[in-house]
Coordinates of C-alpha atoms in Angstrom, one line a residue:
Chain P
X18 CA 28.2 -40.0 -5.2
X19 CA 26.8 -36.3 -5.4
X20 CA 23.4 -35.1 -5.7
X21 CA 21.3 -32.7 -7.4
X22 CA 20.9 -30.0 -4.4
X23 CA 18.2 -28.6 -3.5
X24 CA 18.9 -25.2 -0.8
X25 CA 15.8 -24.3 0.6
X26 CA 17.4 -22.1 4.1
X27 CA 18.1 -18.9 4.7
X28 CA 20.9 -17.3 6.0
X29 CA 18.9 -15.5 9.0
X30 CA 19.9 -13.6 12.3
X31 CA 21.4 -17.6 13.2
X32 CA 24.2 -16.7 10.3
X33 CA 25.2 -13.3 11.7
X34 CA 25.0 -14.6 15.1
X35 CA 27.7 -17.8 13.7
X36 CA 29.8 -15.1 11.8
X37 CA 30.3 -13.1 15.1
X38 CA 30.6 -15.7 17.6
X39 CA 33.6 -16.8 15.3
X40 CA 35.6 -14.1 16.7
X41 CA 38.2 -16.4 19.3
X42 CA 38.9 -15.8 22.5
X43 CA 41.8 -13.9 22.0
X44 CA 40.1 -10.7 20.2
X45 CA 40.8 -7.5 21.6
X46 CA 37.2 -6.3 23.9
X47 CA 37.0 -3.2 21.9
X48 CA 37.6 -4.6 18.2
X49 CA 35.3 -7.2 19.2
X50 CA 32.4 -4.8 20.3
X51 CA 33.0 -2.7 17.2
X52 CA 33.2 -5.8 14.6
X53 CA 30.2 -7.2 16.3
X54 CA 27.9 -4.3 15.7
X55 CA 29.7 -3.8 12.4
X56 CA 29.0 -7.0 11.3
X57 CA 25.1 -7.0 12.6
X58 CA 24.4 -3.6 10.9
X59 CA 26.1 -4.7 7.5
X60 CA 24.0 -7.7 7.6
X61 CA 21.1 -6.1 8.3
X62 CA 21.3 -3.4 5.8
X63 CA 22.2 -6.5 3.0
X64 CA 18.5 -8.4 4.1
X65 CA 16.6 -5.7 5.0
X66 CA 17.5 -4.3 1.1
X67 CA 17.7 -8.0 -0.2
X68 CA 21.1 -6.8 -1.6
X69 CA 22.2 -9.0 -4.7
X70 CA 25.0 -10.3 -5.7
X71 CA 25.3 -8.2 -8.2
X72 CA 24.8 -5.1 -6.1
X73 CA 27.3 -6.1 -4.1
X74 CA 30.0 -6.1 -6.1
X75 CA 29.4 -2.8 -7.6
X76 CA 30.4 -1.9 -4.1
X77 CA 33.3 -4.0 -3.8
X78 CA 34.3 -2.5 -7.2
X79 CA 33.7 1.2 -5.7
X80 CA 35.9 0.0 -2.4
X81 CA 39.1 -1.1 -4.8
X82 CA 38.9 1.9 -7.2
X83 CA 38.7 4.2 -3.8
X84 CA 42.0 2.7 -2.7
X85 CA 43.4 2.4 -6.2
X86 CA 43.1 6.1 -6.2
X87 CA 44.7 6.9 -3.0
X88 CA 48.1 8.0 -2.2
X89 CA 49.9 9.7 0.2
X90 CA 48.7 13.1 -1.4
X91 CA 44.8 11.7 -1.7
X92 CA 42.7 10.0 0.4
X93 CA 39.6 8.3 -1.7
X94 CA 38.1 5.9 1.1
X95 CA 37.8 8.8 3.3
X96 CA 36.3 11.0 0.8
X97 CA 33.7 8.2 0.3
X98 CA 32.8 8.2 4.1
X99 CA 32.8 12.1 4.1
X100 CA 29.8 12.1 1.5
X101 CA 27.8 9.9 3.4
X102 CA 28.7 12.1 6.4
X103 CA 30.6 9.3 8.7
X104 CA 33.8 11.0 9.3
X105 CA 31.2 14.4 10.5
X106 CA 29.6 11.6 12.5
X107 CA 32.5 10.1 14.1
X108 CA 34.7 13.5 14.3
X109 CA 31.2 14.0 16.6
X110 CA 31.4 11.4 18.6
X111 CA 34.4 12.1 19.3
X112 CA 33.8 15.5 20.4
X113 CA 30.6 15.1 22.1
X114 CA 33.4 12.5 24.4
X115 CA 35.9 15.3 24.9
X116 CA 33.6 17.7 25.8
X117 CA 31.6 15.8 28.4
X118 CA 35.1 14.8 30.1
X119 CA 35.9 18.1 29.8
X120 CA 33.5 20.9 29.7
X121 CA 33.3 23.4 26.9
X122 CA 36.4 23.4 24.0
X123 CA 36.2 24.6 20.2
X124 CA 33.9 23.2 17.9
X125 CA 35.6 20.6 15.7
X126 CA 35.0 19.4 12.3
X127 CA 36.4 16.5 10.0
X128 CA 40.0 16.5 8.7
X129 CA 39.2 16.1 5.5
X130 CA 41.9 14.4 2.9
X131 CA 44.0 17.1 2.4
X132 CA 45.6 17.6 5.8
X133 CA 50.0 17.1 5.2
X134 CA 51.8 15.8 8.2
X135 CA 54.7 18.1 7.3
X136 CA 53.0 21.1 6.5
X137 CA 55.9 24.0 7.7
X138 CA 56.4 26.2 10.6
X139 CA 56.1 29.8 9.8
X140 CA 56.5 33.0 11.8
X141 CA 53.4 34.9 13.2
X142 CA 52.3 37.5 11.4
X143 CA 53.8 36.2 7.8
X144 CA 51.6 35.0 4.8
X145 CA 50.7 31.0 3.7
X146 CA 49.5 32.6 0.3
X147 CA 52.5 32.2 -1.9
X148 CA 50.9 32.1 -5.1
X149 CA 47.7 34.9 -4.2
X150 CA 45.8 34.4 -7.6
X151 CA 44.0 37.5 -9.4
X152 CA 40.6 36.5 -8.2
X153 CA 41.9 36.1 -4.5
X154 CA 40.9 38.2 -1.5
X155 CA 43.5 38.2 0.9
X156 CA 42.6 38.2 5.1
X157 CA 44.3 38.2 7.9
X158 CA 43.6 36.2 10.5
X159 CA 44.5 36.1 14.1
X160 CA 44.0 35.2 17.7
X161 CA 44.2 33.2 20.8
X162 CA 44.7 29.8 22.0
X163 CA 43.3 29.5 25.9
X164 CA 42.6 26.9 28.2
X165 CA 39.1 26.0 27.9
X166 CA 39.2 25.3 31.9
X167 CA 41.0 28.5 33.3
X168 CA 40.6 31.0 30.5
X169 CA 44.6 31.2 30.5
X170 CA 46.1 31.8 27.7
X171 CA 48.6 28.8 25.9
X172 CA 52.0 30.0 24.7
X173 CA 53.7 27.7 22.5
X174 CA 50.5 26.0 21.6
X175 CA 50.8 25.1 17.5
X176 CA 47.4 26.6 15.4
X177 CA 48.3 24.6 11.5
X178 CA 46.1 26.1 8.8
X179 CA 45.5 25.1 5.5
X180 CA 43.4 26.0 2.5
X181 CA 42.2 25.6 -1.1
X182 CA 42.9 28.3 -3.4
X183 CA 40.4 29.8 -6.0
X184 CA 40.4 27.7 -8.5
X185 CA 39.4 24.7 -5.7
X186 CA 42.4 23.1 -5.2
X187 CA 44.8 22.1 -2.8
X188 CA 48.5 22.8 -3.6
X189 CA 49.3 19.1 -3.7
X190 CA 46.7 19.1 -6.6
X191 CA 47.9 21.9 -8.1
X192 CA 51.0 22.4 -10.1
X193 CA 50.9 25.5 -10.3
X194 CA 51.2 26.2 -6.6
X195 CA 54.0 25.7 -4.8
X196 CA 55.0 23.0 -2.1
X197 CA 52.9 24.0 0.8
X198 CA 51.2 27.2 -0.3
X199 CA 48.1 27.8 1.6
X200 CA 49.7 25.9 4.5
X201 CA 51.4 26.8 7.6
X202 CA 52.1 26.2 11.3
X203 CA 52.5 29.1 13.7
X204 CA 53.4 28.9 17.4
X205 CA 51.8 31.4 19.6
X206 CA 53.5 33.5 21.9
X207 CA 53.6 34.2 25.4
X208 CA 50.2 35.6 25.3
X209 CA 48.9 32.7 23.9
X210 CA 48.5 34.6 19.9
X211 CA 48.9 33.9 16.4
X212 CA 48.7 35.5 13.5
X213 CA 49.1 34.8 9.5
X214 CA 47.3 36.4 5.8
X215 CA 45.7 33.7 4.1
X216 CA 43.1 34.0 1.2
X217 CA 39.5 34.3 2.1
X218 CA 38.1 31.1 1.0
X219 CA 35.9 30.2 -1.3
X220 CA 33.9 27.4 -2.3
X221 CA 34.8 24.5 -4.4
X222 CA 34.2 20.8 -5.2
X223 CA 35.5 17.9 -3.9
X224 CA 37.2 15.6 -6.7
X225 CA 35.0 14.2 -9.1
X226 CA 36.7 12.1 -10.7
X227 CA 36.8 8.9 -8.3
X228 CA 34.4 6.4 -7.1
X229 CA 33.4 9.6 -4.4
X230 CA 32.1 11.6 -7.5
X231 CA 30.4 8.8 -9.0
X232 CA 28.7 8.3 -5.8
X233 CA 27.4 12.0 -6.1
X234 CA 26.1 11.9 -9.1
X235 CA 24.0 8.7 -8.6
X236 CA 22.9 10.2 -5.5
X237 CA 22.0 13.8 -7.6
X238 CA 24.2 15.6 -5.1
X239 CA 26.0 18.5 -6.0
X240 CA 29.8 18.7 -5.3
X241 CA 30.4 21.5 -3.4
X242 CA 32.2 22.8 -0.3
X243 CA 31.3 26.0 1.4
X244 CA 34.2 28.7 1.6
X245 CA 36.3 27.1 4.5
X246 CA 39.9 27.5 6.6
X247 CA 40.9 24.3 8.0
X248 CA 42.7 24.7 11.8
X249 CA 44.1 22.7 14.0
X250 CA 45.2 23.9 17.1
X251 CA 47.4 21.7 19.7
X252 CA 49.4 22.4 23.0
X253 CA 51.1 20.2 25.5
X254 CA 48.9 18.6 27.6
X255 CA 45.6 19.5 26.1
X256 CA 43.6 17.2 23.8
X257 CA 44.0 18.8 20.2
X258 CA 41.1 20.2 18.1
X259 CA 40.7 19.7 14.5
X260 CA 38.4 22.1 13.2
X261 CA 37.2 24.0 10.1
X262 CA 36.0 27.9 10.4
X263 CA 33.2 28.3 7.3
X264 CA 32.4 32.2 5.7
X265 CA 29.1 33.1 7.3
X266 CA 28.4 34.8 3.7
X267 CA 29.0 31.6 1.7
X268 CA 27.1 29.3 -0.7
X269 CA 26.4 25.8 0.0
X270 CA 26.3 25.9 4.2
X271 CA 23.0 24.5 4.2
X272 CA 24.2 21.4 2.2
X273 CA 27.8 21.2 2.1
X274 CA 28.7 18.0 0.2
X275 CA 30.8 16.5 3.3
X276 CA 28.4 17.4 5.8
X277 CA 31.3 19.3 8.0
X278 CA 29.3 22.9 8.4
X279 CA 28.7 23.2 12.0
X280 CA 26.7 26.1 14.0
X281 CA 29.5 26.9 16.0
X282 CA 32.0 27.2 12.9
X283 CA 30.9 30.5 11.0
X284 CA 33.0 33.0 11.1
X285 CA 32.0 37.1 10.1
X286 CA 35.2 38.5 8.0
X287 CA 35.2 42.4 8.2
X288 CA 36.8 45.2 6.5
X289 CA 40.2 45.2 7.4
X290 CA 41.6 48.8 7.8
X291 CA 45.3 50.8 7.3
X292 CA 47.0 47.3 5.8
X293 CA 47.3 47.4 2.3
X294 CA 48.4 43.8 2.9
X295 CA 44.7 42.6 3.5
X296 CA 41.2 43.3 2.5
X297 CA 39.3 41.3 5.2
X298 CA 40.2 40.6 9.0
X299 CA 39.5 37.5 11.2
X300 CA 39.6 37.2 14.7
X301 CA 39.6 33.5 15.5
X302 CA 40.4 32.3 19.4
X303 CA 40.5 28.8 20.0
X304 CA 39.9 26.9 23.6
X305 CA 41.1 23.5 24.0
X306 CA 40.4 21.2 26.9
X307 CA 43.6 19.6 29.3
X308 CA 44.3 16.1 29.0
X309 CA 44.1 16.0 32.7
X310 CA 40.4 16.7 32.9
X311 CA 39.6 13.3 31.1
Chain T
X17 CA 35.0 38.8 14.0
X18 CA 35.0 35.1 15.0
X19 CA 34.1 33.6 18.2
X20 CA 35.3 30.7 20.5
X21 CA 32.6 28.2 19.5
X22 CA 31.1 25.9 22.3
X23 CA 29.6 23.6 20.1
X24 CA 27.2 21.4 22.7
X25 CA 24.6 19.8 19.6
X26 CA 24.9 16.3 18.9
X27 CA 24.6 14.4 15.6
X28 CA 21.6 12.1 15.8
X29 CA 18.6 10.6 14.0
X30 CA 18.1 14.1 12.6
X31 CA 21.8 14.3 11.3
X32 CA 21.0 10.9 9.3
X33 CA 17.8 11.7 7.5
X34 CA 19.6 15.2 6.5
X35 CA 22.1 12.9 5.0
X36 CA 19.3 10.8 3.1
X37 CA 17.4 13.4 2.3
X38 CA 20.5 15.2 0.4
X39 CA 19.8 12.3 -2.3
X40 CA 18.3 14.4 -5.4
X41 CA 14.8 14.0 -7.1
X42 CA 16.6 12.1 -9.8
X43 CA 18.3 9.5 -8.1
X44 CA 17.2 6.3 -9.2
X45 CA 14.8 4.8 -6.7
X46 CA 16.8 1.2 -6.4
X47 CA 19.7 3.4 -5.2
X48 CA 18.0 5.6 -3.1
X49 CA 16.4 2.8 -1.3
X50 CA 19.8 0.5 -1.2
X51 CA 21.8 4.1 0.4
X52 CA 19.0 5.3 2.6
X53 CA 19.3 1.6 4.3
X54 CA 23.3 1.5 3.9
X55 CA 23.9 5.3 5.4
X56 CA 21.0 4.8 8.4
X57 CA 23.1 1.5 9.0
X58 CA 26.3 2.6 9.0
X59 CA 25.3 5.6 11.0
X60 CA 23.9 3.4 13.6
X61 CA 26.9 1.3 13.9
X62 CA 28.8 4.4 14.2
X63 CA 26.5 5.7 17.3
X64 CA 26.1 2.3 18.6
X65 CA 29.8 1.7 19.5
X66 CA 30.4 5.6 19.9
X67 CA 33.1 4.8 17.1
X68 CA 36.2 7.3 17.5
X69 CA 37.8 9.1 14.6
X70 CA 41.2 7.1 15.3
X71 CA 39.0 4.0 15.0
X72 CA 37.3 4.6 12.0
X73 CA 40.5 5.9 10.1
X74 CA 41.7 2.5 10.7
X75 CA 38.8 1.4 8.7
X76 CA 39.4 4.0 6.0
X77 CA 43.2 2.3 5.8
X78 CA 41.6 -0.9 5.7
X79 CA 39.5 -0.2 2.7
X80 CA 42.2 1.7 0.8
X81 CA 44.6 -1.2 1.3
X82 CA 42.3 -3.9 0.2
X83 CA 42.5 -1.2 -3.3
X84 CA 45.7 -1.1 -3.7
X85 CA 46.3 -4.9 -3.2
X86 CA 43.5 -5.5 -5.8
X87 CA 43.8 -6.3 -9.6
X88 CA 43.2 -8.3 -12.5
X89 CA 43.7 -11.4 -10.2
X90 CA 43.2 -10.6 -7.1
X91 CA 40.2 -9.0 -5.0
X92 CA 40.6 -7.9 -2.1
X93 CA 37.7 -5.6 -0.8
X94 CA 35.9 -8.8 -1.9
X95 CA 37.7 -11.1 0.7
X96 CA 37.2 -8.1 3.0
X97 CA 33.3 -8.9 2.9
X98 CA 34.1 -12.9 2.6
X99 CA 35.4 -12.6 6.0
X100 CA 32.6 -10.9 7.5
X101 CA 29.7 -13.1 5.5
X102 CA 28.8 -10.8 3.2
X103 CA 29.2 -12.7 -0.1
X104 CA 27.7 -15.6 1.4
X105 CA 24.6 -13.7 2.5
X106 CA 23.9 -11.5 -0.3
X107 CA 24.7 -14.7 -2.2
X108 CA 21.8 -16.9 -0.3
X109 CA 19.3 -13.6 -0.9
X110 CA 20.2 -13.6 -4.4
X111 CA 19.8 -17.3 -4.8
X112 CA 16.4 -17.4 -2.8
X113 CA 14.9 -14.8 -5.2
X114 CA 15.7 -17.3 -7.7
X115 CA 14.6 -20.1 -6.1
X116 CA 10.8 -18.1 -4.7
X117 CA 10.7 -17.0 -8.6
X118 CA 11.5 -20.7 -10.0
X119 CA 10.7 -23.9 -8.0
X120 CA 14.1 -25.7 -7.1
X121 CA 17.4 -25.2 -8.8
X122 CA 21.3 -26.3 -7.2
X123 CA 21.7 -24.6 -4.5
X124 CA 24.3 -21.4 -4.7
X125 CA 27.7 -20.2 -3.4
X126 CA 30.3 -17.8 -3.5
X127 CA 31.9 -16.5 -6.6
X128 CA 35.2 -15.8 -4.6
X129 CA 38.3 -13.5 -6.0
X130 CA 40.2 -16.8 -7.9
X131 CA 37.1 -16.8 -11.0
X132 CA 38.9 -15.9 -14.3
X133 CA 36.5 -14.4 -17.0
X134 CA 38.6 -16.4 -19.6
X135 CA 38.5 -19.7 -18.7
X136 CA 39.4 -21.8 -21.6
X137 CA 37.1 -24.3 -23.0
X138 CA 38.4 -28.2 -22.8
X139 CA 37.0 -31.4 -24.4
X140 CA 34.7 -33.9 -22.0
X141 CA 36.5 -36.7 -20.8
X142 CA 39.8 -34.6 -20.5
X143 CA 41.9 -33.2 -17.3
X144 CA 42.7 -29.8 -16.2
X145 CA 45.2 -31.2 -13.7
X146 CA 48.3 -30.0 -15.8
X147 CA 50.7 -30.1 -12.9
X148 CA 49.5 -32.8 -10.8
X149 CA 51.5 -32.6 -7.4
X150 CA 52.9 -35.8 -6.1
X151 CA 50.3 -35.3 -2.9
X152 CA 47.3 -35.2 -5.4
X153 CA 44.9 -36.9 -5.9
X154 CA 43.1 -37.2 -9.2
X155 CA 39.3 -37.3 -8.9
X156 CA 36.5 -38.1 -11.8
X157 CA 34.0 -35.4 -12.2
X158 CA 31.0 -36.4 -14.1
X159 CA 27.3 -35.5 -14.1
X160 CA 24.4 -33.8 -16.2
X161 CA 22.7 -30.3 -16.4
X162 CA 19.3 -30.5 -16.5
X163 CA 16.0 -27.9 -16.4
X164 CA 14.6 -27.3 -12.8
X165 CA 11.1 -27.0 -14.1
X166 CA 10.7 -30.5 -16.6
X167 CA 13.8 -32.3 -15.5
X168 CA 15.3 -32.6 -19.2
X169 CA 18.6 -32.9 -20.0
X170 CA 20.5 -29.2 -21.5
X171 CA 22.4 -29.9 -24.3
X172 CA 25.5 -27.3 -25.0
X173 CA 25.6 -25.9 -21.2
X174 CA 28.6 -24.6 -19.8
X175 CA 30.1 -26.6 -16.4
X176 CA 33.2 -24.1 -15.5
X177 CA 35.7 -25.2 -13.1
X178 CA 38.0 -24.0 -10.7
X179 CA 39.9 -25.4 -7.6
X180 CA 43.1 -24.5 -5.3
X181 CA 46.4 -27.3 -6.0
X182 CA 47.4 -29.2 -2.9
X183 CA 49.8 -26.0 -1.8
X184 CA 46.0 -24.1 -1.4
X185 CA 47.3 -21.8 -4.5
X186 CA 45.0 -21.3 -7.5
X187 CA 47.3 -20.9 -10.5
X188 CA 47.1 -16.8 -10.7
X189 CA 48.9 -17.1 -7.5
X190 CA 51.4 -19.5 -8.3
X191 CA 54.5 -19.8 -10.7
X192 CA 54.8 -23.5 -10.6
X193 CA 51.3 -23.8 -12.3
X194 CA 51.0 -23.6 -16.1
X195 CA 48.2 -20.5 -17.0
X196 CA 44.7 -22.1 -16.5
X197 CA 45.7 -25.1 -15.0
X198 CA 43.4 -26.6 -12.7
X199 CA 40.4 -24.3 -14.6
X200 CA 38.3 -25.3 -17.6
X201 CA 34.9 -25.3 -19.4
X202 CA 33.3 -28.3 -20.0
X203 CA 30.1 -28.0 -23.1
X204 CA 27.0 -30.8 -22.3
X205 CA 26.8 -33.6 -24.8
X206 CA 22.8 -34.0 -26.2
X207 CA 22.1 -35.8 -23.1
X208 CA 23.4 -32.6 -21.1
X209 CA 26.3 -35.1 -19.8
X210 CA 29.7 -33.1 -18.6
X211 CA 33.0 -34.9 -17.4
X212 CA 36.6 -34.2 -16.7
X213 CA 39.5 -35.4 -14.2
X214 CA 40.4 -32.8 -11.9
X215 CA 42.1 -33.1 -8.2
X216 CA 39.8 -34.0 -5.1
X217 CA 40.2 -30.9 -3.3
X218 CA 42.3 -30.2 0.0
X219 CA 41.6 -27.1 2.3
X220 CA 43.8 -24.0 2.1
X221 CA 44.2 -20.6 3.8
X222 CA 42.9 -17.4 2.1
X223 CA 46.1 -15.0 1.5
X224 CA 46.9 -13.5 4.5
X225 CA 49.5 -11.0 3.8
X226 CA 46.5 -8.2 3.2
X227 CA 44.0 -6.0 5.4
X228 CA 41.6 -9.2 5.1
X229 CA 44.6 -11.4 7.2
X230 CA 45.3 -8.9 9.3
X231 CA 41.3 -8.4 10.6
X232 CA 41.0 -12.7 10.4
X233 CA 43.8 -12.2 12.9
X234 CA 42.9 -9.4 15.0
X235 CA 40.0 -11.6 15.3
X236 CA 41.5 -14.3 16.3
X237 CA 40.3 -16.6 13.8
X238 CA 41.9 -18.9 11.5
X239 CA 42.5 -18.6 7.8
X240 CA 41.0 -21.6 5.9
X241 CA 38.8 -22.5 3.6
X242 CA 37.6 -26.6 3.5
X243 CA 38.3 -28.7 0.3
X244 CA 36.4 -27.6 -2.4
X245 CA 35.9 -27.2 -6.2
X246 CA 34.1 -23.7 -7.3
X247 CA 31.5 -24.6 -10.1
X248 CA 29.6 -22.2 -12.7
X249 CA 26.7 -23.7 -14.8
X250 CA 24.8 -21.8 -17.6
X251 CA 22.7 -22.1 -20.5
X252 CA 20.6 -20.6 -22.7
X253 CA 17.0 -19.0 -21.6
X254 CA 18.2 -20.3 -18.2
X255 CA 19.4 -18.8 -15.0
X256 CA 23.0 -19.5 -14.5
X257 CA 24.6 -20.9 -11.1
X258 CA 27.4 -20.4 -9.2
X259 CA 28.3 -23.1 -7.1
X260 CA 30.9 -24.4 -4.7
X261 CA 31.3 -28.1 -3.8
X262 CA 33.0 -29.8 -0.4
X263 CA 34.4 -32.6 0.1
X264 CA 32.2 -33.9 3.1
X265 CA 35.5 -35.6 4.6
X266 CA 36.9 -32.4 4.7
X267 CA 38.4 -30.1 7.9
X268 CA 37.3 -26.9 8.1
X269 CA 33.6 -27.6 7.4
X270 CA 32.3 -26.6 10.3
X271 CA 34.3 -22.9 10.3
X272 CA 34.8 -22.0 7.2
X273 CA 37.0 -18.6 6.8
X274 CA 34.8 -17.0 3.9
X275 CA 31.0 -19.0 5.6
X276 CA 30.5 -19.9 2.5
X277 CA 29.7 -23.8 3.3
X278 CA 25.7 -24.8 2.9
X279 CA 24.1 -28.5 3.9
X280 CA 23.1 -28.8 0.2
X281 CA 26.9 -28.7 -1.3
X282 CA 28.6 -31.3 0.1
X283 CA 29.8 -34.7 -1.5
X284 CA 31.3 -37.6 -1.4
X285 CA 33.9 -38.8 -2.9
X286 CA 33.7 -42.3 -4.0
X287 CA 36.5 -44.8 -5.0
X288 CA 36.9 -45.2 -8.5
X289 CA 37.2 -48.4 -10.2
X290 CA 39.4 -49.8 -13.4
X291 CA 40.8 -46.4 -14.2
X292 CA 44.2 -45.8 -14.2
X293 CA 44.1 -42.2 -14.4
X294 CA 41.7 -41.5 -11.2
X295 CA 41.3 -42.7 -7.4
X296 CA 38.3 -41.2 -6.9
X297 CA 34.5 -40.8 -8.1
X298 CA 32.2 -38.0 -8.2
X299 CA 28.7 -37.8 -9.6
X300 CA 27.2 -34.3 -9.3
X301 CA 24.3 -33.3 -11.5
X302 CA 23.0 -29.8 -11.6
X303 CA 19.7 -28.3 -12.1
X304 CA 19.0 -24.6 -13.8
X305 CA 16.4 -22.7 -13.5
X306 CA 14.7 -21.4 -17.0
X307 CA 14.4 -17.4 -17.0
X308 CA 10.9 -17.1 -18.2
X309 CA 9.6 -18.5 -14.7
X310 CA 10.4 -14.9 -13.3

């Protein structure tokens, strides 16, 4: 026998208390921290909203089209983050960690989804613009990896750039750049220096077209990226740094869609003289703090 | 002329409301109050476990996983919240606005990723056990739809069905099932009276071969789901339900993967007498709400 029903609870602070005292004994300390506060928050934001059901699965929806629309060449769940400025927050955090256990080191700033694992070595003092548009300014940047402890320079650290081009896009979104334009690694030498041409960057938007976009334009956010070179900069037994160097003289740092501008990260390009190869000159060192320090 | 940078700024409660306040004049004021509460939470989280870029771009795989294992008959990202409680809780919100807004009605639950939107309609008094395994058990399920407000039967609502087989697969997920078995619509009589034969319910694991199984087990929790028989009820000028019903002999009630077990929804099964076709008995009768008492 059954019975007409007749709910009359609510699923309080008890519920989210049951749902993360589920975890057994067996869960790693650290997931279970991080799940526990995750959980919390989530449930909090759903009450203190009085999120419906129907609500809710718009964001389920948004969570299956971001990974629907990922691949190895695009990353849609982390673009989603970026616009709500968590991977700025957590690149950050992660910092602010380095940094403490470690005294000053470069600035960083978020990856951002268009980093390749097997972007390709290049010699010092060659170009990664293989397809320099009409509109395109060429610069030539250089410097010097040190240790952020003793001031020494690093030789054979690895400094990996990579760019947009003019039009906004990234070579892997682009078919008409080739394979790993705007994208290089460069060993320095013994002095601790690199040294490539690249384009002076511009600004440009981050893909509309996915659930990222969608979320932008609910929010009346434009899409925009100030003018930006991505970097990262490793060497053995250091911690590396994953950063992003912005054009002091560019639109959209005061409300860059990703939230990734930093104080630390503008960069001045001057006139670059005697090389017809360039128009503009960037002298960019990097510091980076010894895993031993931690 | 760049610069080392010694970025030494943190990203705190001013970094958030910079994000929040990003939102344009002409964002709609229901989504500007859901994402102020969603990005301040998330935020929080973030700072609260000093959450690492590693650890979060575990989370970003997560959610692009739970995408790409998603379709037409399967929902991931939504067993991704199941697992945590969200469905359950946005579920009891959504059903206690109903209930503050209208007096009693049947008490609510889950939706869950196995609802088809094309659930064929079958005659009272029929079965939508089509494959009856040899350890099923066929149950009678009979009762009446009635209005919350004056108690009177409905006449033409909608009782929708759906339930797992004895191997805990719903028939999307399984070969051996003919389309829509296990799944129909039943239309009330003038008396509001509904009936079918259908199989008394036997726990079963959620699937565990995506991101949801994988955080269940780095939680160290277990993957199932007590016996139960997912209900939708509608009718005209009334608010519709969605329901799930457990067998209160069943494991699993106490733990439920997916928390979506509430005092109100469980039943008894009764032995049935002088029919061939069934073992067991349930009555359940359901109440609706009518719209106009918003």
């Amino acid at each position: 026998m059954g019975s007409l029903s007749q709910g009359n609870h609510t699923l309080g602070d008890e519920f989210t208390k049951d749902v993360i005292s589920s975890m057994g004994p067996k869960t790693d300390p650290r997931l279970r921290e991080v799940m526990s506060s995750f959980i919390k928050h989530v449930h909090d934001f759903a009450r203190e909203v009085q999120l419906t059901t129907d609500e809710w699965m718009l964001g389920v929806q948004m969570i299956n089209q971001a990974g629907q629309m990922s691949d190895a060449k695009r990353n849609e769940g982390q673009l989603l983050c970026d616009v709500i400025g968590l991977e700025s927050l957590v690149d950050d955090i992660t910092y602010q960690a380095a940094v403490k256990s470690a005294g000053s080191a470069t600035a960083s700033a978020i990856l951002g989804p268009f980093w390749r694992h097997d972007t390709p070595i290049r010699e010092n003092g060659t170009t990664i613009s293989f397809n320099t548009p009409k509109d395109g300014q060429v610069a030539f940047l250089h410097g010097q990896v040190t240790c952020a402890e003793t001031g020494k320079p690093l030789a054979n650290a690895t400094v990996e750039a990579w760019q947009a081009s003019t039009n906004g896009l990234y070579e892997q979104q682009d078919d008409a750049q080739i394979e790993h334009n705007l994208r290089g690694k460069f060993v320095t030498d013994a002095q601790g220096h690199f040294s490539f041409y690249c384009l002076r960057p511009t600004p440009y938007p981050v893909p509309e077209d996915g659930p990222a976009g969608k979320l932008l334009r609910l929010m009346d956010r434009h899409v925009y990226r100030p003018a930006h070179i991505h970097l990262i900069a490793q060497a053995e037994g250091f911690k590396p740094i994953t950063t992003q160097i912005f054009d002091s003289k560019s639109d959209y740092l005061d409300n860059d869609s990703v939230f990734a501008v930093k104080d630390g990260l503008t960069v001045v390009f001057e006139p670059r003289k005697n090389d017809p190869q360039a128009e503009w000159d960037l002298k960019y060192d990097l510091s980076l703090a010894p895993v031993s320090s931690n």
